[in-house]
Amino acid sequence: GNEISRILLTAHDKSLLPYTLGDSVIFQHSGGFVFPLTVTRKDISLEKTESDDGGDYTSFEVLTVLLQSPTPDFSLRFRIHPLEMNYLNSFSLNRQDFYFPYAFSPYWDTLPINGQIYHDVYLLTNDDMSSQEVLADSIFFNSNHGILQISMNNDETYRLLP
């Protein structure tokens, strides 16, 4: 098939995640353990729509950002799609997926975390908490600082250190 259109990420799409490849952000577990999350991937790739018959397709950019830590064993991945694709943007923590609509509004105008006030804070929640495993149940983030806090279903938290 042939490419019939190509949809690029906007400057706004690209600004949703403030991470730079190679940088580290420092988090603290509610028990006191401090550790870095390092940006091991930040790139824009070109993907295409699927067609059952191998026919014409639309190409579109996807921004992928991966943050990793060996201890604790964390792998956090963001995937941002262009609005026109009408796909859900996604965030995953160790293969546990959270989805968020493209045009959603901040959950809080301001939110204090670790003694610092953050603005325009978004909330991602895990609706499937049927598992007996220890899993993340909510993620707090904003476009200025990225992930601010990860709350687990066992009342433990991981917070960004200012």
Tab-separated table of C-alpha atoms in Angstrom:
chain	number	residue	atom	x	y	z
A	1	GLY	CA	0.000	0.000	0.000
A	2	ASN	CA	0.870	3.664	-0.199
A	3	GLU	CA	1.178	6.321	2.459
A	4	ILE	CA	-1.855	8.586	2.023
A	5	SER	CA	-1.030	11.031	4.828
A	6	ARG	CA	1.506	11.747	7.554
A	7	ILE	CA	0.581	13.248	10.924
A	8	LEU	CA	3.314	14.910	12.961
A	9	LEU	CA	3.477	15.667	16.673
A	10	THR	CA	2.866	19.315	17.574
A	11	ALA	CA	5.155	21.434	19.748
A	12	HIS	CA	2.555	20.983	22.521
A	13	ASP	CA	2.709	17.186	22.162
A	14	LYS	CA	6.485	17.266	22.453
A	15	SER	CA	6.370	19.567	25.504
A	16	LEU	CA	4.203	17.209	27.599
A	17	LEU	CA	7.262	15.319	28.864
A	18	PRO	CA	10.134	17.444	30.227
A	19	TYR	CA	12.770	14.702	30.144
A	20	THR	CA	16.143	14.818	28.355
A	21	LEU	CA	17.982	11.675	27.276
A	22	GLY	CA	20.674	10.744	29.808
A	23	ASP	CA	19.283	12.890	32.626
A	24	SER	CA	18.287	11.436	35.984
A	25	VAL	CA	15.513	12.465	38.337
A	26	ILE	CA	15.727	11.546	42.009
A	27	PHE	CA	12.880	9.808	43.840
A	28	GLN	CA	12.368	8.841	47.467
A	29	HIS	CA	10.373	5.862	48.723
A	30	SER	CA	8.030	6.507	51.659
A	31	GLY	CA	10.406	4.340	53.726
A	32	GLY	CA	13.305	6.722	53.020
A	33	PHE	CA	15.197	4.920	50.215
A	34	VAL	CA	16.472	7.425	47.612
A	35	PHE	CA	17.180	6.369	44.017
A	36	PRO	CA	17.615	7.832	40.519
A	37	LEU	CA	15.382	7.222	37.516
A	38	THR	CA	17.454	7.701	34.369
A	39	VAL	CA	16.068	8.680	30.965
A	40	THR	CA	17.371	5.822	28.807
A	41	ARG	CA	15.256	6.560	25.732
A	42	LYS	CA	13.634	9.625	24.224
A	43	ASP	CA	12.830	9.483	20.555
A	44	ILE	CA	10.200	10.092	17.950
A	45	SER	CA	9.360	7.203	15.670
A	46	LEU	CA	7.100	6.897	12.665
A	47	GLU	CA	4.341	4.293	12.902
A	48	LYS	CA	1.515	3.506	10.529
A	49	THR	CA	-2.119	2.557	10.748
A	50	GLU	CA	-2.941	-1.101	10.269
A	51	SER	CA	-4.972	-2.240	7.287
A	52	ASP	CA	-6.377	-5.730	6.913
A	53	ASP	CA	-5.654	-5.913	3.196
A	54	GLY	CA	-2.202	-4.311	3.102
A	55	GLY	CA	-3.713	-1.256	1.466
A	56	ASP	CA	-3.051	2.428	1.893
A	57	TYR	CA	-2.072	3.725	5.334
A	58	THR	CA	-1.472	6.857	7.380
A	59	SER	CA	1.910	7.395	9.029
A	60	PHE	CA	2.101	9.180	12.375
A	61	GLU	CA	4.788	10.216	14.823
A	62	VAL	CA	4.969	8.760	18.344
A	63	LEU	CA	7.074	10.232	21.151
A	64	THR	CA	8.450	7.534	23.454
A	65	VAL	CA	10.233	8.284	26.723
A	66	LEU	CA	11.670	5.542	28.936
A	67	LEU	CA	12.949	6.032	32.497
A	68	GLN	CA	14.655	3.159	34.304
A	69	SER	CA	16.080	2.276	37.697
A	70	PRO	CA	17.833	-0.977	38.609
A	71	THR	CA	16.927	-0.682	42.331
A	72	PRO	CA	14.011	-0.712	42.716
A	73	ASP	CA	13.384	-2.451	39.404
A	74	PHE	CA	11.380	0.291	37.688
A	75	SER	CA	10.750	0.788	33.998
A	76	LEU	CA	8.460	3.723	33.182
A	77	ARG	CA	7.392	4.342	29.604
A	78	PHE	CA	5.377	7.179	28.075
A	79	ARG	CA	3.945	7.091	24.545
A	80	ILE	CA	2.462	10.308	23.129
A	81	HIS	CA	0.436	10.281	19.873
A	82	PRO	CA	-0.816	13.181	17.713
A	83	LEU	CA	-4.347	14.348	18.603
A	84	GLU	CA	-5.632	13.600	15.081
A	85	MET	CA	-4.891	9.896	15.521
A	86	ASN	CA	-7.500	9.748	18.287
A	87	TYR	CA	-5.368	7.169	20.117
A	88	LEU	CA	-4.988	7.162	23.853
A	89	ASN	CA	-1.652	8.334	25.151
A	90	SER	CA	-0.181	5.810	27.526
A	91	PHE	CA	2.068	5.449	30.512
A	92	SER	CA	3.306	2.106	31.774
A	93	LEU	CA	5.093	1.144	34.967
A	94	ASN	CA	6.709	-2.308	34.717
A	95	ARG	CA	4.189	-3.409	32.059
A	96	GLN	CA	1.225	-2.038	34.064
A	97	ASP	CA	-0.634	0.344	31.738
A	98	PHE	CA	-2.316	3.664	32.459
A	99	TYR	CA	-4.136	5.498	29.663
A	100	PHE	CA	-5.038	9.138	29.463
A	101	PRO	CA	-7.005	11.161	26.940
A	102	TYR	CA	-5.101	13.669	24.860
A	103	ALA	CA	-7.062	16.759	25.844
A	104	PHE	CA	-7.628	16.083	29.519
A	105	SER	CA	-7.388	18.862	32.090
A	106	PRO	CA	-5.216	19.017	35.207
A	107	TYR	CA	-6.791	17.308	38.224
A	108	TRP	CA	-5.329	19.904	40.617
A	109	ASP	CA	-4.363	23.527	39.927
A	110	THR	CA	-1.759	23.225	42.706
A	111	LEU	CA	-0.628	20.265	44.790
A	112	PRO	CA	2.016	20.155	47.549
A	113	ILE	CA	4.367	17.150	47.339
A	114	ASN	CA	7.456	16.832	49.553
A	115	GLY	CA	7.100	20.443	50.681
A	116	GLN	CA	7.043	21.877	47.165
A	117	ILE	CA	3.997	23.304	45.392
A	118	TYR	CA	3.439	21.931	41.878
A	119	HIS	CA	1.047	23.493	39.374
A	120	ASP	CA	-1.328	21.913	36.834
A	121	VAL	CA	-1.004	18.390	38.220
A	122	TYR	CA	-2.537	15.506	36.282
A	123	LEU	CA	-3.725	12.263	37.843
A	124	LEU	CA	-3.584	8.864	36.142
A	125	THR	CA	-5.341	6.018	37.918
A	126	ASN	CA	-5.327	2.258	37.556
A	127	ASP	CA	-8.904	1.043	37.308
A	128	ASP	CA	-7.972	-2.639	37.509
A	129	MET	CA	-7.001	-3.234	41.119
A	130	SER	CA	-8.345	-6.806	41.286
A	131	SER	CA	-4.832	-8.251	41.528
A	132	GLN	CA	-3.321	-9.265	44.847
A	133	GLU	CA	0.053	-7.981	43.624
A	134	VAL	CA	1.541	-4.726	44.858
A	135	LEU	CA	0.794	-2.345	41.989
A	136	ALA	CA	0.693	1.389	41.361
A	137	ASP	CA	-2.806	2.769	41.785
A	138	SER	CA	-2.163	6.421	40.903
A	139	ILE	CA	0.458	8.528	39.138
A	140	PHE	CA	0.764	12.296	39.618
A	141	PHE	CA	2.615	14.359	36.996
A	142	ASN	CA	2.842	17.733	35.319
A	143	SER	CA	4.488	18.938	32.138
A	144	ASN	CA	7.115	21.029	33.981
A	145	HIS	CA	8.565	18.252	36.166
A	146	GLY	CA	7.183	14.973	34.761
A	147	ILE	CA	6.296	12.307	37.315
A	148	LEU	CA	5.804	13.832	40.763
A	149	GLN	CA	4.548	10.849	42.743
A	150	ILE	CA	3.691	7.180	42.297
A	151	SER	CA	1.226	5.801	44.867
A	152	MET	CA	1.013	2.050	45.359
A	153	ASN	CA	-1.981	-0.044	46.452
A	154	ASN	CA	-0.151	-0.966	49.701
A	155	ASP	CA	-0.025	2.738	50.795
A	156	GLU	CA	3.664	3.129	49.840
A	157	THR	CA	4.677	6.135	47.737
A	158	TYR	CA	7.597	7.191	45.555
A	159	ARG	CA	8.005	10.976	45.430
A	160	LEU	CA	10.143	13.243	43.272
A	161	LEU	CA	12.762	15.052	45.346
A	162	PRO	CA	12.847	18.770	44.540
